[in-house]
Coordinates of C-alpha atoms in Angstrom, one line a residue:
X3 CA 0.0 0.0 0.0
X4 CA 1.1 3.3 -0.5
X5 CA 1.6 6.4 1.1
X6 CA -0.5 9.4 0.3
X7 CA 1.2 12.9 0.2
X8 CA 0.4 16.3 -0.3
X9 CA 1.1 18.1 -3.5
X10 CA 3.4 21.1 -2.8
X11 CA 2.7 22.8 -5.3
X12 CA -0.7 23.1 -5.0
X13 CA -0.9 26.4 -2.6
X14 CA 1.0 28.3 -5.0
X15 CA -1.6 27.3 -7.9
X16 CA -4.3 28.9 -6.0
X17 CA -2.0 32.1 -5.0
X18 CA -1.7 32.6 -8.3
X19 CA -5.0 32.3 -9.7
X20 CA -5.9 34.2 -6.5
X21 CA -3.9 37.3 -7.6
X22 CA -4.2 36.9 -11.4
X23 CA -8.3 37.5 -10.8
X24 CA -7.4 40.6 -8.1
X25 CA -4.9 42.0 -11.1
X26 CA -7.6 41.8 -13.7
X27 CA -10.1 43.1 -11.3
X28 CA -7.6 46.2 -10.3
X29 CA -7.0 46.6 -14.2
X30 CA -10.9 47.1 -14.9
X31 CA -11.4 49.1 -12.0
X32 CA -9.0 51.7 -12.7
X33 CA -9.6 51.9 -16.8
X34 CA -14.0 52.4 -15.6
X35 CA -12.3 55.3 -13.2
X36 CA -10.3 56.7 -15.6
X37 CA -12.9 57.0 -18.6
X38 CA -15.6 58.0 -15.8
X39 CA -12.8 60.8 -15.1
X40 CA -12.3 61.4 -18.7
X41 CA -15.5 61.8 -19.4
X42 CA -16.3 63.9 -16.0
X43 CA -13.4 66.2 -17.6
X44 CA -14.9 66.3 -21.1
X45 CA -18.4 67.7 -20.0
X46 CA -16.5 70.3 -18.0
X47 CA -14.9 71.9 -20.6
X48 CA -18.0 71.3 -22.7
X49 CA -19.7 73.5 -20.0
X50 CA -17.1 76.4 -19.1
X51 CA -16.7 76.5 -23.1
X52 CA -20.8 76.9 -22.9
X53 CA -20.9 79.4 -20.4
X54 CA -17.7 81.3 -21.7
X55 CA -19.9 81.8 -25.3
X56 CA -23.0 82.6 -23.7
X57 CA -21.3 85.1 -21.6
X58 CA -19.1 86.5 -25.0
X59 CA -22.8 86.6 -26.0
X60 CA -24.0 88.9 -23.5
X61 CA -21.0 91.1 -23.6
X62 CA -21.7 91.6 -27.2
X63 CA -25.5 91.7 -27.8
X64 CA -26.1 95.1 -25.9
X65 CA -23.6 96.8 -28.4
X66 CA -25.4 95.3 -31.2
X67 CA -29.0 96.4 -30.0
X68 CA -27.7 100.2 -29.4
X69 CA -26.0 100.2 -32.9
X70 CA -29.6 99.8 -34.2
X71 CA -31.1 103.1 -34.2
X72 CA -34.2 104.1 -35.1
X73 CA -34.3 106.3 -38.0
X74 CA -36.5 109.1 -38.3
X75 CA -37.7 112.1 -40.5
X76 CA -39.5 114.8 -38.6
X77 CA -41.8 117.1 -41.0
X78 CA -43.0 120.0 -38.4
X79 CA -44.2 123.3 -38.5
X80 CA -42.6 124.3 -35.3
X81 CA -44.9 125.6 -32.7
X82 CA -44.6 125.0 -29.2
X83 CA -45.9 121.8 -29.2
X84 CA -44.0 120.5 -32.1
X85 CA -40.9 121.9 -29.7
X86 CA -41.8 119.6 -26.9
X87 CA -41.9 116.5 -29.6
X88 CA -37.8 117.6 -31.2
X89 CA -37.5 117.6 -27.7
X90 CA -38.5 114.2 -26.8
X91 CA -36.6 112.4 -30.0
X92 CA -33.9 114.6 -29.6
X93 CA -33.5 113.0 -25.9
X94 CA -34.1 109.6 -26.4
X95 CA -30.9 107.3 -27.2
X96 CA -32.3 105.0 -29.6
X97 CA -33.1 107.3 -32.2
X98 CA -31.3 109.2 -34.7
X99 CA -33.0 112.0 -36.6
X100 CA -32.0 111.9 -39.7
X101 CA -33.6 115.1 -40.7
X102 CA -36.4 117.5 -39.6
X103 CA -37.9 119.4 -42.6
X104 CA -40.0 122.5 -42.3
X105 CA -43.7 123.7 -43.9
X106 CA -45.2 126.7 -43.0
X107 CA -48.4 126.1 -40.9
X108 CA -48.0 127.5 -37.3
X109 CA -46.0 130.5 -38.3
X110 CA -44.0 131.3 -41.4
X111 CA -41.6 128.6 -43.2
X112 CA -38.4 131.1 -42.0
X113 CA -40.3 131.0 -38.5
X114 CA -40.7 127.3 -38.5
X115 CA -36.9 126.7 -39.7
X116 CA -35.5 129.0 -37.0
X117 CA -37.8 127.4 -34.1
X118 CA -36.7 123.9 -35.2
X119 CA -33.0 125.2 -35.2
X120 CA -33.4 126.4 -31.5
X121 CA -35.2 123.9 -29.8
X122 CA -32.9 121.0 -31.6
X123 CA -29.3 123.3 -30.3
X124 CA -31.5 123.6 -26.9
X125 CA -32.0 119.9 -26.6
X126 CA -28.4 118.8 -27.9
X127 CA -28.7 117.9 -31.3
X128 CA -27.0 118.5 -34.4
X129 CA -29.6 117.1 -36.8
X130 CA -29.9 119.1 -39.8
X131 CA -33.1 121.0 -40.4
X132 CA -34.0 121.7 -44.2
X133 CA -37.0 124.3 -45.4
X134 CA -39.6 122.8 -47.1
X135 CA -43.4 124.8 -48.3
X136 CA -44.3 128.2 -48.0
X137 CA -47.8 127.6 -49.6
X138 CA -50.1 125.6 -49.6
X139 CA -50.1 121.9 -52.1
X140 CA -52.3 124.4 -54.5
X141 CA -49.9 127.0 -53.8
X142 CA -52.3 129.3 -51.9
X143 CA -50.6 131.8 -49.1
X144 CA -53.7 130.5 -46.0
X145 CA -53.7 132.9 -43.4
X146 CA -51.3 132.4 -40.5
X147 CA -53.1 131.4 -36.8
X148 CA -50.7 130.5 -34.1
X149 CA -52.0 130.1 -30.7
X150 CA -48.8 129.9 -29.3
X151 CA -47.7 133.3 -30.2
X152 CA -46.7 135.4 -33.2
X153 CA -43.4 133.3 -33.1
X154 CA -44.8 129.7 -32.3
X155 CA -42.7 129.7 -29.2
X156 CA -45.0 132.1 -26.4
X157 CA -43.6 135.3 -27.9
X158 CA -40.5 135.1 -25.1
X159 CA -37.4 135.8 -27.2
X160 CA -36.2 132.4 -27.0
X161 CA -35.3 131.9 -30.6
X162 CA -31.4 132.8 -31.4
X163 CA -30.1 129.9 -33.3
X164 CA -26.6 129.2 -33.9
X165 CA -27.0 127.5 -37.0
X166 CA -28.7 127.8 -40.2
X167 CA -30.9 125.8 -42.6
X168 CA -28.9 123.0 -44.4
X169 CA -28.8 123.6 -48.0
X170 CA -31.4 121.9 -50.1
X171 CA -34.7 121.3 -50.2
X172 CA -37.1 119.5 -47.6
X173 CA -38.6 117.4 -50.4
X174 CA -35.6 116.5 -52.0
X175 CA -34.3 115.4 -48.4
X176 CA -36.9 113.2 -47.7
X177 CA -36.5 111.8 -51.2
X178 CA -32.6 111.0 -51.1
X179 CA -32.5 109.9 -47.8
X180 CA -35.6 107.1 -48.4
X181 CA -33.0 106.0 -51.3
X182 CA -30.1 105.9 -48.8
X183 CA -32.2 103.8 -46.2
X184 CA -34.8 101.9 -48.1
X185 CA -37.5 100.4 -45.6
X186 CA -35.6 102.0 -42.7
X187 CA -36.8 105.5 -42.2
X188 CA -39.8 106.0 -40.3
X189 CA -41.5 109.8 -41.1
X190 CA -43.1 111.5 -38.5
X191 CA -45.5 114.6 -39.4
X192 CA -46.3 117.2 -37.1
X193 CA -47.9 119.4 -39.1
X194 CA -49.9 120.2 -41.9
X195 CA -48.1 117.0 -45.0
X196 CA -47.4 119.5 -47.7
X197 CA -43.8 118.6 -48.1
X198 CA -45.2 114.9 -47.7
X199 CA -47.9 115.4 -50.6
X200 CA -45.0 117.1 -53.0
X201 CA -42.7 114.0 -52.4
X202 CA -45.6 111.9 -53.4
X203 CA -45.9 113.8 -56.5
X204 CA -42.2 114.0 -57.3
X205 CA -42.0 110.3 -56.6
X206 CA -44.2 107.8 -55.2
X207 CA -42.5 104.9 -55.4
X208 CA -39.7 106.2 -53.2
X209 CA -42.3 107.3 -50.7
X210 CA -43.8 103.8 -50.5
X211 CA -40.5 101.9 -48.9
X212 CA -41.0 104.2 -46.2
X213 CA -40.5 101.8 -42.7
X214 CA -43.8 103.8 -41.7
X215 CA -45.6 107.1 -41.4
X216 CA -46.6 109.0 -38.3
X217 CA -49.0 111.6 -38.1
X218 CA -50.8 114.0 -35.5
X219 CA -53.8 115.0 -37.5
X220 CA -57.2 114.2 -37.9
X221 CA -60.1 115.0 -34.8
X222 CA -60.0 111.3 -34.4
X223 CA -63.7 110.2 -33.0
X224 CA -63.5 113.8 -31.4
X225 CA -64.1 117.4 -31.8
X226 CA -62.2 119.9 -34.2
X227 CA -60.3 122.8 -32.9
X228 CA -60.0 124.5 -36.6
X229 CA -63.6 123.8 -37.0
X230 CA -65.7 121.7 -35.3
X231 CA -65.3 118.8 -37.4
X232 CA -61.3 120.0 -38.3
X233 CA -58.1 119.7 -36.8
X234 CA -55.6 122.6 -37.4
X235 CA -53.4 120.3 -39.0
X236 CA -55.7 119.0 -41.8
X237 CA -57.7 122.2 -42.2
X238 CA -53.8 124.0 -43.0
X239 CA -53.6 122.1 -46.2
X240 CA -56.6 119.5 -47.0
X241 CA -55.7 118.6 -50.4
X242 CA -52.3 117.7 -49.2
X243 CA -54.0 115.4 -46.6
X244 CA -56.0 114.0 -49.4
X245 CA -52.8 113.2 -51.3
X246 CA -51.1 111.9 -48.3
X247 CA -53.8 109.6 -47.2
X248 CA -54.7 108.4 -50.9
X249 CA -51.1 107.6 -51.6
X250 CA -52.1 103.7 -50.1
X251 CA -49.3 103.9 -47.5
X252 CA -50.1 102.6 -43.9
X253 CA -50.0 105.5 -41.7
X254 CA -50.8 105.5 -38.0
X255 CA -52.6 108.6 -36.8
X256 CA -53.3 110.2 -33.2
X257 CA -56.2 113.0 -33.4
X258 CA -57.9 115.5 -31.2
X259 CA -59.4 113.0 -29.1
X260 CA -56.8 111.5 -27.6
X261 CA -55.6 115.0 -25.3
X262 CA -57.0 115.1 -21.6
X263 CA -55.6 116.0 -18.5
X264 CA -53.0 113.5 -18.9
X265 CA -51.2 114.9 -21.6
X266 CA -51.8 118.7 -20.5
X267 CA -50.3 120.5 -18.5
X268 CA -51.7 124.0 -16.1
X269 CA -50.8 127.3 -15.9
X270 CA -49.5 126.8 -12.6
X271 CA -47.7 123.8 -13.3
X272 CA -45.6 125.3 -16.0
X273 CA -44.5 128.0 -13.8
X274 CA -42.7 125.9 -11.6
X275 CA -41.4 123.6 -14.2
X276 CA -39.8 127.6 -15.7
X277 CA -38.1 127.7 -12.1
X278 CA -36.1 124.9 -13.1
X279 CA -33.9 126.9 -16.3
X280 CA -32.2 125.3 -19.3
X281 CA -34.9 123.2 -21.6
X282 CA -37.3 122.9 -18.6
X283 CA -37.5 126.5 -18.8
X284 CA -37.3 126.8 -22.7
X285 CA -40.0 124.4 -22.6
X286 CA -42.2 126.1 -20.3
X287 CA -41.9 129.3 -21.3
X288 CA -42.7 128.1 -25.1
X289 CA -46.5 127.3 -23.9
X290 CA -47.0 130.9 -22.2
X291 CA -48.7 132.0 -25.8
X292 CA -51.2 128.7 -25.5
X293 CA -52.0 129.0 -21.9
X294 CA -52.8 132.9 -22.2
X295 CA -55.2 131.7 -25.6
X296 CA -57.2 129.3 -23.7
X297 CA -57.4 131.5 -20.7
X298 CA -59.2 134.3 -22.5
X299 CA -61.0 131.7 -25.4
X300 CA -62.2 129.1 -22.9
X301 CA -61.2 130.5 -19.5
X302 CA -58.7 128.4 -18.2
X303 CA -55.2 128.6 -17.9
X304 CA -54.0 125.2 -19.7
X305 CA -52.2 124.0 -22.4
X306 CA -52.4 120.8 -24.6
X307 CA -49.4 118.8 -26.2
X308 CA -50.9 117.0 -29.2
X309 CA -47.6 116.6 -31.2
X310 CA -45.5 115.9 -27.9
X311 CA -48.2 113.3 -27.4
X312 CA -47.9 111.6 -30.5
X313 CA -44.0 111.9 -30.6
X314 CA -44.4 109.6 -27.2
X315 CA -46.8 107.6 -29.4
X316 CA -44.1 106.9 -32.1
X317 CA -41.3 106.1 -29.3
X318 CA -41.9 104.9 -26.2
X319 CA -42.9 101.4 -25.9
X320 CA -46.4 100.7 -25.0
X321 CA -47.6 104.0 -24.8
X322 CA -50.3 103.5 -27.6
X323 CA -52.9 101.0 -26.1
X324 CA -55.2 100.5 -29.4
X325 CA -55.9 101.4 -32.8
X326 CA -58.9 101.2 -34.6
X327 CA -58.1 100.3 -38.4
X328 CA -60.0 102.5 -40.7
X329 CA -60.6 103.7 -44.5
X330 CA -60.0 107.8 -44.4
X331 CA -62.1 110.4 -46.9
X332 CA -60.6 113.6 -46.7
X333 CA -63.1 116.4 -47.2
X334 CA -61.8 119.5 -49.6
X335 CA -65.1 120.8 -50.9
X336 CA -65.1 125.0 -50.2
X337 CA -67.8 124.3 -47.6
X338 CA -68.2 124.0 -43.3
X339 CA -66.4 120.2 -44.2
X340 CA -63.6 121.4 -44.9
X341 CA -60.4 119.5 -43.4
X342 CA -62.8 117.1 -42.0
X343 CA -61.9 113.3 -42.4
X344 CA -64.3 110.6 -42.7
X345 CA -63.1 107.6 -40.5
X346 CA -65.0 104.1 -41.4
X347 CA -64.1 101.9 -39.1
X348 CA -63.1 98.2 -40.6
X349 CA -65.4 95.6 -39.3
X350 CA -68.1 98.3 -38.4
X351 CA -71.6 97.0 -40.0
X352 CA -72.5 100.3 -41.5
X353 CA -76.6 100.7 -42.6
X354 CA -75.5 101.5 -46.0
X355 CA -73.5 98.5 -46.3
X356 CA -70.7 100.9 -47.8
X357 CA -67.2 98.9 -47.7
X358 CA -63.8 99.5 -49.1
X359 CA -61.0 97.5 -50.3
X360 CA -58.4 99.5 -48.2
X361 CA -58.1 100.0 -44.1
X362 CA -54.7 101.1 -44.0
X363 CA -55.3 104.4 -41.8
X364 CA -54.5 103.2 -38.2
X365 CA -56.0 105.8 -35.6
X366 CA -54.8 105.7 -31.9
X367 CA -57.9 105.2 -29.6
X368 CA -56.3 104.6 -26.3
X369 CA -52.6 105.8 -25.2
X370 CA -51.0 105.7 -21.4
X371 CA -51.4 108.9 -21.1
X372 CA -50.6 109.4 -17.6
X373 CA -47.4 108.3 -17.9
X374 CA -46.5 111.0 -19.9
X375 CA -46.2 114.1 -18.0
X376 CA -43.4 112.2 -15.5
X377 CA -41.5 110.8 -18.3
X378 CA -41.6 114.0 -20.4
X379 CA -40.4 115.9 -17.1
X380 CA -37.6 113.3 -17.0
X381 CA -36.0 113.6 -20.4
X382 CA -36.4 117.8 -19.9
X383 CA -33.9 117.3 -16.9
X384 CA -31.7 115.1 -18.8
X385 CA -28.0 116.2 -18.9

């Protein structure tokens, strides 16, 4: 019989199968870590390179939004109210006025050009102002009316321009620079649209890539202050109205209707604001010729801003509330209608059944208007 004995070599087998399976276990441990770190690493980079983009983003997106102005043509016939709107675009960042051409309307064309100059050097601007129609679009002299004054401006000596009229005419202005800036320039009319009308004329496919047309005419749903069923604006120059709203161009319009309290200012307010000198002062002193009118025509010592009004339309966000899209008639007949426009409302079943192809004439029927008189008060004491 024989012996039985261990095998000695046995232990070692199993030692080394022992650590072969620890080694392949360390191996696969470490190359899971290392990837897991890997990728860890990979989506940090992918995150700071993330953030760093969206922050070169930021940086540069602010530049890029004040580069892009708002361009704008203001046609005006200078009174004090059309001051207080050269005022409000002059002040406001995002705009630049590319222009402001001149009609007669409130006072005399060379009136009207030397108002513009002085309110525009008042407010610090250097936009050029060009001198557009001394008549009428028939080419009749109308008879002058200014409620603000003989000079527009409250009869206060305030006018003493530095500079003079560019050269050139208002028409051809507006024309070239609607060729410089196709679909860009928005126009803004204060006054009576004779210079408007005569660009029409002179070339109406030009005035069509205008980016959009402004205008403070019209009574809106309201009352006239030319007439009882004509705003000063219209009633200057009908036939150019007719022209200007026939020309099948969208225009948004603000009329009579929309000036309250909100967007008027007292007597007694306008006196302090005067306390406060440089434009406050030019400002307020600019209205003394409209507050002394309504105090001996209706008794009270108050004066409206319809143009500044509508300039705040044009430029501040949100300040127009609603618009009622209509189809305008101008009226021009030598009788009591003259300077009134017909406003059919789109959507309105009239009894006639009357209807028209075109509702292109945008009037403003609600605005935050008392916002304005804080805001406005804000940009005078602007340094």
């Amino acid at each position: 019989m024989k012996n039985k004995s261990k095998n000695p070599t046995t232990p070692w087998k199993i030692l080394t199968v022992v650590l072969a399976v620890a080694l392949i276990a360390v191996s696969c441990a470490w190359y899971f870590t290392a990837n897991q770190t890997k990728d860890a690493l990979n989506q940090k980079a992918e995150a700071e390179q993330e953030t760093v983009s969206a922050a070169e983003t930021e940086s540069v997106q602010p530049v890029a939004q004040t580069q892009q102005k708002r361009k704008i043509i203001i046609d005006t016939d200078t009174g004090a109210d059309d001051a207080a709107a050269l005022m409000i675009a002059a002040k406001d960042k995002n705009v630049d006025i590319l222009g402001v051409t001149t009609s007669e309307g409130n006072v005399s064309l060379d009136q009207a050009v030397k108002n513009a100059l002085m309110t525009l050097e008042m407010a610090g601007s250097d936009a050029p102002v060009y001198a557009g129609a001394n008549t009428t679009y028939t080419g009749k002299h109308r008879k002058i009316f200014s409620v603000f004054g003989t000079d527009g401006m409250g009869d206060q000596d305030l006018i003493h321009p530095t500079r003079q009229a560019a050269d050139g005419n208002a028409v051809d202005f507006i024309l070239d620079t609607i060729k410089a800036n196709p679909d860009e320039v928005e126009i803004i009319a204060l006054g009576p649209v004779t210079n408007l009308a005569l660009a029409f004329d002179k070339d109406p496919e030009t005035m069509k890539r205008v980016k959009r047309y402004w205008s403070m005419g019209t009574t809106g749903f309201g009352q006239g202050n030319a007439t009882p069923v004509a705003e000063f604006n219209v009633y200057h120059d009908a036939e150019a109205y007719k022209v200007f709203v026939e020309s099948g161009v969208p225009v948004t319009v603000m009329g009579l209707d929309m000036m309250d309290r909100d967007v008027s200012f007292t007597g007694d307010w306008l006196d302090e604001t005067a306390k406060k000198g440089g434009l406050s002062a030019y400002f307020a002193k600019s209205f003394s010729g409209l507050v002394q009118f309504n105090d001996k025509a209706r008794g009270e010592r108050i004066a409206d801003d319809p143009d500044g009004t509508l300039m705040a339309c044009a430029l501040w966000d949100g300040f127009v509330q609603d618009t009622q899209a209509c189809h305008a008639v101008v009226m021009t007949g030598d009788d009591d209608t003259y300077g009134q426009v017909v406003l059919y409302k789109e959507g309105y079943g009239y009894d006639t059944g009357i209807t028209f192809e075109h509702y292109d004439f945008n009037v403003i029927t609600k605005i935050a208007g008392e916002t304005f008189k804080a805001k406005f008060t804000s940009l005078l004491e602007e340094q």
